[in-house]
Short mmCIF file of C-alpha atoms and ligand atoms in Angstrom, two decimals:
data_model
loop_
_atom_site.label_atom_id
_atom_site.label_comp_id
_atom_site.label_asym_id
_atom_site.label_seq_id
_atom_site.Cartn_x
_atom_site.Cartn_y
_atom_site.Cartn_z
CA UNK A 1 10.03 -28.65 -14.35
CA UNK A 2 13.24 -27.95 -12.78
CA UNK A 3 13.70 -26.68 -9.47
CA UNK A 4 15.55 -23.48 -10.98
CA UNK A 5 12.44 -22.75 -12.88
CA UNK A 6 10.69 -22.28 -9.67
CA UNK A 7 11.13 -19.72 -6.62
CA UNK A 8 9.46 -19.10 -3.06
CA UNK A 9 8.02 -15.71 -2.41
CA UNK A 10 6.65 -14.23 1.00
CA UNK A 11 4.88 -11.07 1.16
CA UNK A 12 4.67 -9.47 4.43
CA UNK A 13 1.81 -6.90 5.20
CA UNK A 14 -0.17 -5.17 7.77
CA UNK A 15 -2.68 -7.79 7.80
CA UNK A 16 -1.64 -11.12 6.12
CA UNK A 17 1.74 -12.74 5.48
CA UNK A 18 1.26 -14.69 2.10
CA UNK A 19 3.87 -17.14 0.20
CA UNK A 20 3.61 -19.13 -2.89
CA UNK A 21 5.52 -21.16 -5.13
CA UNK A 22 6.22 -19.36 -8.34
CA UNK A 23 7.18 -20.18 -11.85
CA UNK A 24 9.64 -17.88 -12.48
CA UNK A 25 9.30 -18.25 -16.22
CA UNK A 26 5.74 -17.31 -16.48
CA UNK A 27 5.24 -15.20 -12.77
CA UNK A 28 2.26 -17.60 -12.23
CA UNK A 29 1.54 -19.52 -8.84
CA UNK A 30 2.26 -23.23 -8.76
CA UNK A 31 0.00 -24.61 -6.35
CA UNK A 32 -2.18 -22.84 -3.67
CA UNK A 33 -0.96 -19.22 -2.03
CA UNK A 34 -0.87 -19.75 1.65
CA UNK A 35 -1.87 -16.93 3.85
CA UNK A 36 -1.76 -16.53 7.27
CA UNK A 37 -2.61 -13.48 9.56
CA UNK A 38 0.03 -10.97 10.30
CA UNK A 39 0.69 -11.54 14.10
CA UNK A 40 -0.04 -8.66 16.63
CA UNK A 41 2.18 -7.38 17.71
CA UNK A 42 4.02 -7.81 14.33
CA UNK A 43 7.39 -8.02 15.70
CA UNK A 44 10.37 -9.63 13.79
CA UNK A 45 10.29 -12.86 15.74
CA UNK A 46 6.83 -13.17 15.46
CA UNK A 47 6.42 -12.59 11.82
CA UNK A 48 9.33 -14.67 11.03
CA UNK A 49 8.05 -17.61 12.44
CA UNK A 50 4.96 -17.14 10.57
CA UNK A 51 7.31 -16.92 7.25
CA UNK A 52 8.69 -20.13 8.75
CA UNK A 53 5.23 -22.03 8.96
CA UNK A 54 4.29 -20.54 5.24
CA UNK A 55 7.73 -22.20 3.97
CA UNK A 56 7.09 -25.21 5.67
CA UNK A 57 3.48 -25.67 4.51
CA UNK A 58 4.42 -25.28 1.15
CA UNK A 59 7.34 -27.95 1.72
CA UNK A 60 9.70 -25.47 -0.10
CA UNK A 61 13.40 -26.22 0.55
CA UNK A 62 15.12 -23.76 -1.89
CA UNK A 63 15.93 -19.72 -1.75
CA UNK A 64 13.24 -17.67 -0.18
CA UNK A 65 12.39 -14.06 -1.17
CA UNK A 66 10.62 -11.65 1.30
CA UNK A 67 9.16 -8.43 0.98
CA UNK A 68 8.71 -6.02 3.80
CA UNK A 69 6.78 -2.79 3.94
CA UNK A 70 10.14 -1.03 4.88
CA UNK A 71 13.10 0.70 3.59
CA UNK A 72 15.83 -2.16 3.44
CA UNK A 73 19.34 -1.43 2.77
CA UNK A 74 22.49 -3.68 3.52
CA UNK A 75 19.50 -6.36 4.77
CA UNK A 76 18.80 -4.07 7.10
CA UNK A 77 15.28 -2.83 7.59
CA UNK A 78 15.47 0.89 8.23
CA UNK A 79 11.76 2.09 8.62
CA UNK A 80 8.68 0.79 9.99
CA UNK A 81 5.55 2.87 9.02
CA UNK A 82 2.91 0.34 9.52
CA UNK A 83 4.56 -2.66 10.95
CA UNK A 84 6.28 -3.08 14.63
CA UNK A 85 8.94 -0.56 15.53
CA UNK A 86 11.20 -3.13 16.62
CA UNK A 87 11.90 -3.61 12.82
CA UNK A 88 14.04 -0.52 12.70
CA UNK A 89 17.68 -1.66 12.86
CA UNK A 90 16.82 -5.59 12.46
CA UNK A 91 19.24 -7.45 10.34
CA UNK A 92 16.42 -9.45 8.70
CA UNK A 93 18.89 -11.48 6.41
CA UNK A 94 20.01 -12.74 9.78
CA UNK A 95 16.69 -13.15 11.41
CA UNK A 96 15.08 -15.28 8.60
CA UNK A 97 18.13 -17.22 8.15
CA UNK A 98 18.13 -18.49 11.75
CA UNK A 99 14.08 -18.83 11.61
CA UNK A 100 14.12 -20.82 8.08
CA UNK A 101 17.43 -22.56 8.66
CA UNK A 102 18.63 -21.68 5.01
CA UNK A 103 21.05 -18.79 3.99
CA UNK A 104 19.69 -18.20 0.64
CA UNK A 105 17.50 -15.40 1.50
CA UNK A 106 16.83 -11.99 -0.24
CA UNK A 107 14.79 -9.08 1.78
CA UNK A 108 13.39 -6.29 -0.23
CA UNK A 109 10.78 -3.60 0.01
CA UNK A 110 7.15 -4.72 -0.89
CA UNK A 111 6.72 -1.92 -3.57
CA UNK A 112 10.17 -2.69 -5.07
CA UNK A 113 9.27 -6.54 -5.18
CA UNK A 114 6.12 -5.47 -6.89
CA UNK A 115 7.77 -3.31 -9.35
CA UNK A 116 10.14 -5.82 -10.80
CA UNK A 117 7.39 -8.41 -11.04
CA UNK A 118 5.39 -6.09 -13.24
CA UNK A 119 8.75 -5.58 -15.18
CA UNK A 120 9.21 -9.15 -15.87
CA UNK A 121 5.42 -10.22 -16.46
CA UNK A 122 3.60 -7.25 -16.73
CA UNK A 123 2.92 -4.80 -19.91
CA UNK A 124 5.75 -3.06 -21.91
CA UNK A 125 4.73 0.18 -20.20
CA UNK A 126 6.67 -1.07 -17.17
CA UNK A 127 9.88 -1.38 -19.33
CA UNK A 128 9.77 1.52 -21.12
CA UNK A 129 11.49 5.01 -20.13
CA UNK A 130 10.79 6.50 -16.67
CA UNK A 131 7.91 4.74 -14.77
CA UNK A 132 6.60 5.22 -11.23
CA UNK A 133 5.18 2.02 -10.13
CA UNK A 134 2.56 2.57 -7.07
CA UNK A 135 1.05 0.33 -4.76
CA UNK A 136 -2.25 0.87 -2.51
CA UNK A 137 -3.02 -1.01 0.30
CA UNK A 138 -2.41 -0.21 3.86
CA UNK A 139 0.08 2.34 2.92
CA UNK A 140 1.45 3.79 -0.47
CA UNK A 141 4.33 2.08 -1.97
CA UNK A 142 6.37 3.03 -4.61
CA UNK A 143 9.04 1.82 -6.91
CA UNK A 144 10.76 3.97 -9.59
CA UNK A 145 12.07 2.25 -12.89
CA UNK A 146 13.89 3.39 -15.91
CA UNK A 147 13.56 1.30 -18.74
CA UNK A 148 12.89 -1.58 -16.40
CA UNK A 149 15.63 -1.04 -14.04
CA UNK A 150 14.94 -0.27 -10.32
CA UNK A 151 15.90 2.58 -8.46
CA UNK A 152 15.21 1.13 -4.66
CA UNK A 153 13.73 2.42 -1.55
CA UNK A 154 11.65 5.03 -2.82
CA UNK A 155 9.12 6.24 -0.14
CA UNK A 156 6.60 8.28 -2.18
CA UNK A 157 3.94 7.47 0.37
CA UNK A 158 5.47 9.46 2.82
CA UNK A 159 5.75 12.64 0.72
CA UNK A 160 3.93 15.80 1.93
CA UNK A 161 0.81 16.72 -0.03
CA UNK A 162 -0.63 19.83 1.19
CA UNK A 163 0.97 19.10 4.41
CA UNK A 164 -0.11 15.45 5.05
CA UNK A 165 1.82 12.22 4.16
CA UNK A 166 0.06 11.17 0.75
CA UNK A 167 -0.80 7.61 2.23
CA UNK A 168 -2.50 8.90 5.54
CA UNK A 169 -5.08 10.40 3.05
CA UNK A 170 -4.88 8.30 -0.18
CA UNK A 171 -4.23 4.89 0.78
CA UNK A 172 -6.60 2.28 0.39
CA UNK A 173 -6.77 1.76 3.85
CA UNK A 174 -7.56 5.42 4.04
CA UNK A 175 -10.82 4.87 1.98
CA UNK A 176 -11.61 1.89 3.72
CA UNK A 177 -11.42 3.71 7.26
CA UNK A 178 -12.91 6.88 6.10
CA UNK A 179 -15.77 4.80 3.95
CA UNK A 180 -14.80 7.03 0.88
CA UNK A 181 -16.54 6.35 -2.06
CA UNK A 182 -14.36 5.84 -5.31
CA UNK A 183 -14.99 9.09 -6.62
CA UNK A 184 -14.08 10.82 -3.46
CA UNK A 185 -10.95 8.55 -2.64
CA UNK A 186 -9.87 9.03 -6.63
CA UNK A 187 -10.06 12.78 -5.87
CA UNK A 188 -7.58 12.44 -3.16
CA UNK A 189 -5.14 9.69 -5.34
CA UNK A 190 -5.44 12.35 -8.39
CA UNK A 191 -4.16 15.03 -6.06
CA UNK A 192 -1.15 12.91 -5.04
CA UNK A 193 -0.63 11.99 -8.62
CA UNK A 194 -0.62 15.79 -9.67
CA UNK A 195 1.96 16.35 -7.03
CA UNK A 196 4.41 13.33 -8.04
CA UNK A 197 3.89 14.38 -11.73
CA UNK A 198 4.74 17.65 -10.89
CA UNK A 199 8.10 16.72 -9.26
CA UNK A 200 9.26 13.53 -10.89
CA UNK A 201 7.54 13.91 -14.68
CA UNK A 202 7.35 10.13 -15.44
CA UNK A 203 6.19 8.63 -18.71
CA UNK A 204 3.77 6.77 -17.17
CA UNK A 205 2.17 5.78 -13.64
CA UNK A 206 1.27 2.05 -12.84
CA UNK A 207 -1.13 1.63 -10.28
CA UNK A 208 -1.30 -1.83 -8.29
CA UNK A 209 -2.24 -2.98 -5.19
CA UNK A 210 -5.38 -4.89 -4.31
CA UNK A 211 -7.53 -2.04 -5.23
CA UNK A 212 -5.79 -2.24 -8.61
CA UNK A 213 -8.66 -4.99 -9.22
CA UNK A 214 -11.23 -2.36 -9.64
CA UNK A 215 -9.29 0.12 -11.31
CA UNK A 216 -12.11 0.79 -13.67
CA UNK A 217 -13.94 2.52 -10.72
CA UNK A 218 -11.36 5.08 -10.24
CA UNK A 219 -8.50 5.00 -12.94
CA UNK A 220 -10.78 6.93 -15.23
CA UNK A 221 -11.79 9.72 -12.61
CA UNK A 222 -8.12 10.96 -12.71
CA UNK A 223 -7.17 14.03 -14.44
CA UNK A 224 -3.36 13.75 -14.32
CA UNK A 225 -2.16 14.22 -17.80
CA UNK A 226 0.47 11.33 -17.69
CA UNK A 227 -1.13 7.91 -18.47
CA UNK A 228 -2.06 5.87 -15.81
CA UNK A 229 -2.05 2.08 -16.33
CA UNK A 230 -3.37 -0.67 -13.89
CA UNK A 231 -0.73 -3.12 -12.79
CA UNK A 232 -1.20 -6.27 -14.67
CA UNK A 233 -0.20 -8.65 -11.56
CA UNK A 234 -2.26 -6.86 -8.97
CA UNK A 235 -1.68 -8.31 -5.57
CA UNK A 236 0.27 -11.30 -6.69
CA UNK A 237 3.32 -9.08 -7.82
CA UNK A 238 4.85 -8.85 -4.21
CA UNK A 239 5.13 -12.61 -3.89
CA UNK A 240 6.44 -13.10 -7.30
CA UNK A 241 9.03 -10.07 -7.29
CA UNK A 242 10.35 -11.57 -3.88
CA UNK A 243 10.66 -14.67 -5.28
CA UNK A 244 12.55 -13.29 -8.64
CA UNK A 245 14.89 -11.60 -5.95
CA UNK A 246 15.82 -14.28 -4.28
CA UNK A 247 16.56 -16.52 -7.32
CA UNK A 248 18.84 -13.26 -8.92
CA UNK A 249 20.29 -12.74 -5.34
CA UNK A 250 18.74 -9.06 -5.65
CA UNK A 251 19.41 -7.85 -1.74
CA UNK A 252 19.19 -3.84 -1.74
C1 LIG L 1 6.12 1.95 3.55
C2 LIG L 1 6.88 1.57 2.48
C3 LIG L 1 5.67 0.76 1.83
C4 LIG L 1 4.32 0.81 1.86
C5 LIG L 1 3.59 0.01 0.99
C6 LIG L 1 4.78 2.50 3.52
O1 LIG L 1 4.21 3.02 4.80
O2 LIG L 1 7.08 2.72 4.63
O3 LIG L 1 7.98 0.84 2.65
O4 LIG L 1 6.42 -0.18 0.77
O5 LIG L 1 3.97 1.51 2.86
O6 LIG L 1 3.39 -1.24 1.86
#
């Protein structure tokens, strides 16, 4: 296998920082995924150090793609809903270049990364027409896809639904926090999807994040007319999309 067929992705989340070598032809991990708890407080310096440890542990020397739960434009983090506020305004390319001692780094939003991985390695649905890809985790992430092309940095998790930000009541963290049954939580997700549907009229929703593993428990309870498909890549998607972005030099 040539080095070019391999990439490296790191997914930075509220609870864990995860990285793996990715086979870019298949979207499958090569070797173990390494996970380290997100340092608290999750400042840029502390997180960058953990990313460095993961890259070292995997003895990876090539380009690195990194996801953040933030809007990222011109390689600067613009928001920090579920990470330390000091990320706002941080030049993430410079931060990780220094921490990892290499230049070839792409940083992008976590849901955008997962969306592009789903386009490459998921079902045809992700590549057909206007699709809204969503991740349910600590927050709600979104990626807008048109025939497989990404419109980056949409932030649907923060859209007000009945006066409350969608992710505050319908993320999977909200389900855990409030100890909601799938039935109760699905009602909330349904409300959010109805609102997205009303405003954006996509051909399909694709739902990802860890909780998509249990899609059979809640997707059938949704009443929105637009088809809702579980993501094929589940929570592998962020790492795979990050590795793809680094290889393609995608840097929103
Ligand atoms: C952030 C998004 C992110 C999502 C999922 C939201 O709180 O604002 O940028 O994609 O959480 O992590």
